[in-house]
C-alpha atoms as a printed R data frame, in Angstrom:
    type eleno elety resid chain resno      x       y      z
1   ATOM     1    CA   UNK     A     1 41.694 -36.134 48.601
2   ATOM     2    CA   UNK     A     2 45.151 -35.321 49.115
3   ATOM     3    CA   UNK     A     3 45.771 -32.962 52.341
4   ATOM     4    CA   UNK     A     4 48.982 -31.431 54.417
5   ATOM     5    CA   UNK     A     5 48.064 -33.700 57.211
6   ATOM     6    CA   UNK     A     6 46.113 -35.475 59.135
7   ATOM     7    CA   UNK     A     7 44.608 -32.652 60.894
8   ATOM     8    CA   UNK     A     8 43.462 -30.991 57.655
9   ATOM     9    CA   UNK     A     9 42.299 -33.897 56.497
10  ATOM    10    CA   UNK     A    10 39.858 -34.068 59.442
11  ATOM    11    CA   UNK     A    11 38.991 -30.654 59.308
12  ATOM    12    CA   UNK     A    12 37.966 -30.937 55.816
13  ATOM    13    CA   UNK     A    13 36.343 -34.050 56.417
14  ATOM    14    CA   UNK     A    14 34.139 -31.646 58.957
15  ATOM    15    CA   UNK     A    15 32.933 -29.196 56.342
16  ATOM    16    CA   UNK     A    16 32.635 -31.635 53.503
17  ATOM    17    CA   UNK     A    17 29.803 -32.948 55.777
18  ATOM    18    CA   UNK     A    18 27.818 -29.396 56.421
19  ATOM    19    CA   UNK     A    19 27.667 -29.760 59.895
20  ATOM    20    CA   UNK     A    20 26.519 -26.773 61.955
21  ATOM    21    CA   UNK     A    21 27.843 -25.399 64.943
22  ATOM    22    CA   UNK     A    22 26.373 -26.899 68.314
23  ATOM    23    CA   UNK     A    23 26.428 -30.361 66.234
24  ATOM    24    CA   UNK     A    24 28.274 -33.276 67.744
25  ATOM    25    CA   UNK     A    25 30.690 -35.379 66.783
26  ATOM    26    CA   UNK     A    26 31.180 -39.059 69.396
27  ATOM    27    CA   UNK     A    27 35.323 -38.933 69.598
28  ATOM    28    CA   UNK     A    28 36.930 -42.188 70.989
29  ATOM    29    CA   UNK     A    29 39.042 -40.861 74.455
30  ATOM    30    CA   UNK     A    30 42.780 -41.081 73.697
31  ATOM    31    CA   UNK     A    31 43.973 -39.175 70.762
32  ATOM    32    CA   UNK     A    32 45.860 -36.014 70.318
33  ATOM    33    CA   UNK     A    33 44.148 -32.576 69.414
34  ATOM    34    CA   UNK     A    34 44.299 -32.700 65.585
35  ATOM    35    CA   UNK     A    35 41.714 -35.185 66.133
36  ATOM    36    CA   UNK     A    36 39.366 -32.329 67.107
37  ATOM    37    CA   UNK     A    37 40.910 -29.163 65.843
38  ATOM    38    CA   UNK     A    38 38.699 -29.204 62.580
39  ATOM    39    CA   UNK     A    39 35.732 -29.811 64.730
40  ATOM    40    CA   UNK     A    40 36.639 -27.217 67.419
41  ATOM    41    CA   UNK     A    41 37.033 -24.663 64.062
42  ATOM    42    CA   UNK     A    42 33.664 -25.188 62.999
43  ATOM    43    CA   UNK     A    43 32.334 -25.279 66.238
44  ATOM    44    CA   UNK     A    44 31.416 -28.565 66.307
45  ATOM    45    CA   UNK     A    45 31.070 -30.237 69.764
46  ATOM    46    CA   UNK     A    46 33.126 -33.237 70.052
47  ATOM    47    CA   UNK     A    47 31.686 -35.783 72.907
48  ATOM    48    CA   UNK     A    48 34.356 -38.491 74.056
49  ATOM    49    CA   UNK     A    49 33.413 -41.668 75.277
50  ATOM    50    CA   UNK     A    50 34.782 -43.334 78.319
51  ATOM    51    CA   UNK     A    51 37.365 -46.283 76.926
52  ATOM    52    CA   UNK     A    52 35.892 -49.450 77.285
53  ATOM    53    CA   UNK     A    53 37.793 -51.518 79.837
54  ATOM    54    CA   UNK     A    54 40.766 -52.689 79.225
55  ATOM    55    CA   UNK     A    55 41.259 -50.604 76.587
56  ATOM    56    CA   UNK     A    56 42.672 -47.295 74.950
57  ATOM    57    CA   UNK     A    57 39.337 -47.896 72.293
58  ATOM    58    CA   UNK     A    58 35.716 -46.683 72.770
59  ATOM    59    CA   UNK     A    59 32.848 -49.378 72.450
60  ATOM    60    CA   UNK     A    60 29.253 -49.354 71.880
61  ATOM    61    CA   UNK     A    61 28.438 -49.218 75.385
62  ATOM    62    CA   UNK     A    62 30.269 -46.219 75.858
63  ATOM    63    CA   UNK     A    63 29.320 -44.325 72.775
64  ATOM    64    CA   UNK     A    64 25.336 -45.403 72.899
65  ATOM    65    CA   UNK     A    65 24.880 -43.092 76.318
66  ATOM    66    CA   UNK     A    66 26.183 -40.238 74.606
67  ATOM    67    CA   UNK     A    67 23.777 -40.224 71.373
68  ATOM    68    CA   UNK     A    68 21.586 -37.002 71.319
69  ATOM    69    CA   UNK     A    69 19.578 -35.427 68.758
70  ATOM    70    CA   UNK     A    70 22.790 -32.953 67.865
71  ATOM    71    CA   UNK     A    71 24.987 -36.118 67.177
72  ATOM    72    CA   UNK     A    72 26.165 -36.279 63.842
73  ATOM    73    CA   UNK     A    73 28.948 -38.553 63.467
74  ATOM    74    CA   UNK     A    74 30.855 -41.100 65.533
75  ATOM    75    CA   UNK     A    75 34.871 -40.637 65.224
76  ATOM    76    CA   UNK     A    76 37.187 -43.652 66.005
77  ATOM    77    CA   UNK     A    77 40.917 -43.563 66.386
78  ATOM    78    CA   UNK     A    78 42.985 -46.354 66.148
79  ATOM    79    CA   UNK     A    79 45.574 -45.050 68.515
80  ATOM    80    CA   UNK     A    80 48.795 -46.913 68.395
81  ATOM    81    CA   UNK     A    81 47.004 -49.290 65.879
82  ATOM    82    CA   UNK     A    82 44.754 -51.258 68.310
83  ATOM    83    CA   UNK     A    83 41.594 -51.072 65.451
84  ATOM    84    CA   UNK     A    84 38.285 -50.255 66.812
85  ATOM    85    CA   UNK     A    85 35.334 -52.593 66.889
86  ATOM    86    CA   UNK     A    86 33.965 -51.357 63.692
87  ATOM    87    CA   UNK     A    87 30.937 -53.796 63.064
88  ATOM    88    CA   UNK     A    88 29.139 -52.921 66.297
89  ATOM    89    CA   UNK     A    89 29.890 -48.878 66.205
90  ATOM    90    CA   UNK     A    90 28.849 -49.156 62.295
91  ATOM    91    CA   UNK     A    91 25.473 -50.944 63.149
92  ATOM    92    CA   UNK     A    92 24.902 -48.457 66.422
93  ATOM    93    CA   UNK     A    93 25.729 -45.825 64.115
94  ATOM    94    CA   UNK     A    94 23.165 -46.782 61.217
95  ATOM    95    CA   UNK     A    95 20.468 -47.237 63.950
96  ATOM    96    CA   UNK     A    96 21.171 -43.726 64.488
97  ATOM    97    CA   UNK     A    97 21.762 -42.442 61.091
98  ATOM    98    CA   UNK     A    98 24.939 -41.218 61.914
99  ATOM    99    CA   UNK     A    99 28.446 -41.255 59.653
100 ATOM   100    CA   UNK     A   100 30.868 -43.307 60.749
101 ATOM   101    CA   UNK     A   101 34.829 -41.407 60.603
102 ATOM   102    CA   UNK     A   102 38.194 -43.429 61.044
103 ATOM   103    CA   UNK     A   103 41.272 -41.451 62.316
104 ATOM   104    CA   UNK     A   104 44.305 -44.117 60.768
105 ATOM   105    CA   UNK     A   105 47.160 -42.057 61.503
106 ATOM   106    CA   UNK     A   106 48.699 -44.930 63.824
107 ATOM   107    CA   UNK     A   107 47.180 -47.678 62.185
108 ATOM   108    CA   UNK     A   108 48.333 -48.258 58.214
109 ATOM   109    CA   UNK     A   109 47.746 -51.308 56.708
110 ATOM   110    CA   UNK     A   110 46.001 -52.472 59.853
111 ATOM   111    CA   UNK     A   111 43.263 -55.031 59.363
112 ATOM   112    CA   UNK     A   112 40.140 -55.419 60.640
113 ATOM   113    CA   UNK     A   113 38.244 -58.911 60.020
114 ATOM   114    CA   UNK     A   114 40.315 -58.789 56.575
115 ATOM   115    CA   UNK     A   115 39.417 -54.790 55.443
116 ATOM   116    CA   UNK     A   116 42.066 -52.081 55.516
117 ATOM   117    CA   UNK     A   117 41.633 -49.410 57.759
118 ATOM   118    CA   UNK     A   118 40.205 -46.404 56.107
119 ATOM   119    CA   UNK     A   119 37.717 -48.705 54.409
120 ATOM   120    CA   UNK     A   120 35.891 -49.466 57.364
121 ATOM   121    CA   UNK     A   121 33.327 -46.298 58.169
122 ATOM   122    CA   UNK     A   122 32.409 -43.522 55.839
123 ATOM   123    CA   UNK     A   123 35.449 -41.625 55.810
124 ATOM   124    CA   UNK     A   124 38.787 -41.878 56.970
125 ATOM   125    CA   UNK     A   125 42.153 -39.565 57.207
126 ATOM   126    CA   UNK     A   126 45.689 -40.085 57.209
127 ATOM   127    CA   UNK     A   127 48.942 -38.568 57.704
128 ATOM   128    CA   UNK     A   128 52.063 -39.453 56.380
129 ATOM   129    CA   UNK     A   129 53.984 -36.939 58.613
130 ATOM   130    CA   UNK     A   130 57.462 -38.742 59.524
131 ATOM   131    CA   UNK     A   131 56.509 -40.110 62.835
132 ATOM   132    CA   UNK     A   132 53.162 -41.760 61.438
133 ATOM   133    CA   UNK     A   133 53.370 -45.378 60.341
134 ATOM   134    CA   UNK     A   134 53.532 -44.436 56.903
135 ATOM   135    CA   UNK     A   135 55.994 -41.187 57.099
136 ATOM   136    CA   UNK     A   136 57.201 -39.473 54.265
137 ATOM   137    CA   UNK     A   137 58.361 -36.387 55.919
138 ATOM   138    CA   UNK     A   138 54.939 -34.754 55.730
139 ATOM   139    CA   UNK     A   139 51.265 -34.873 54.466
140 ATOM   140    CA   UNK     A   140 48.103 -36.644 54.571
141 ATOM   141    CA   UNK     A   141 45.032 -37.707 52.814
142 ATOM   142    CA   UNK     A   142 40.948 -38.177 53.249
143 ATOM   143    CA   UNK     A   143 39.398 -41.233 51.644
144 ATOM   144    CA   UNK     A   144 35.824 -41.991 51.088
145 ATOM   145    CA   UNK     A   145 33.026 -44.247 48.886
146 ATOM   146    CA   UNK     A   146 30.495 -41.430 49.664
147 ATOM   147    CA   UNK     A   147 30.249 -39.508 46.543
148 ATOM   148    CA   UNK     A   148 28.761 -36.454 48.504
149 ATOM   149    CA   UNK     A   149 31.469 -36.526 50.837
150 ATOM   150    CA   UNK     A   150 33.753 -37.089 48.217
151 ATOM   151    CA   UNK     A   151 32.616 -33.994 45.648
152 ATOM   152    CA   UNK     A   152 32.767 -31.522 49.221
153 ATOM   153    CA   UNK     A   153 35.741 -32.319 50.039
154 ATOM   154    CA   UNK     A   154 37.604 -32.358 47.388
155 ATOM   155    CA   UNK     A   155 35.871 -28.436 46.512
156 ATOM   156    CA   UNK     A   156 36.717 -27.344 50.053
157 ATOM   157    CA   UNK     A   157 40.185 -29.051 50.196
158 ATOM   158    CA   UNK     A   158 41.457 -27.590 46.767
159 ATOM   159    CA   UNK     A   159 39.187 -25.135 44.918
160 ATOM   160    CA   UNK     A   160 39.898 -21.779 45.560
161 ATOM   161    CA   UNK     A   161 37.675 -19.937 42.884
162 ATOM   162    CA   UNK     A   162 34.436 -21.538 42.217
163 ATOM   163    CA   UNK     A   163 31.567 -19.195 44.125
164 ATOM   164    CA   UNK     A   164 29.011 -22.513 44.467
165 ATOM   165    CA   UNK     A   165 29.738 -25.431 47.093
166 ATOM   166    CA   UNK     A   166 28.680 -28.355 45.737
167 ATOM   167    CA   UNK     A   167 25.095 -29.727 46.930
């Protein structure tokens, strides 16, 4: 779903999922605030987790503490490209039947165990703004195999008429 940014890419990613205010969203620690600026919008709480050490990333052990019944999704950023540990946050997050969001602004084309970025949770957003990795002056994109995800945000990202949000 093709977006002005990064940062409405993420904040359509938010309401394509239906969360409700008070929710919360795990956010790794070091990222800027488009990160959270479609959370904070639909007041949605993000929680950041302590870096793991020795790192600018989150890790299970620092996300697993902050799991509550409002948690909804986990959010990792691979700032300046350093990838996340995907297979552990994935499994922690399918324990807890929470999505899983990448934030790949700094990181296109990076690999993780041989899979792209943006392929490796259940949603991910871009930016090609000109000081990304992949700039081209300005824009951005939200890419997903979750047909829900994928039908809401591509209503709340471009339709402008229809009266019914898709289910």
């Amino acid at each position: 779903v093709a977006t002005p940014g990064c940062t409405p890419a993420l904040h359509v990613l938010a309401l394509a999922c239906d969360f409700k205010p008070g929710d919360e969203v795990i956010v790794s620690p070091i990222s800027d605030y488009g990160t959270v600026q479609g959370l904070l919008a639909q007041s949605i709480i993000p929680v950041f987790a302590d870096a793991a050490p020795g790192s600018v990333n989150f890790s299970v052990e620092t996300i697993e503490p902050l799991i509550t019944d409002r948690t909804r999704a986990i959010l990792c950023v691979h700032f300046t490209g350093l990838i996340n540990d995907m297979d552990p946050i994935n499994a922690l997050a399918k324990q807890h039947n929470l999505l899983v969001f990448e934030d790949c602004c700094q990181a296109t084309f990076g690999q993780y165990k041989g899979r792209l970025v943006g392929t490796l949770g259940d949603a991910a957003a871009f930016s090609f703004d000109a000081e990304q990795t992949m700039g081209a002056d300005q824009g951005g994109c939200l890419v997903t195999n979750n047909e829900k995800i994928h039908e809401r945000a591509r209503f709340m990202g471009h339709n402008r008429a229809s009266e019914t949000i898709p289910p």
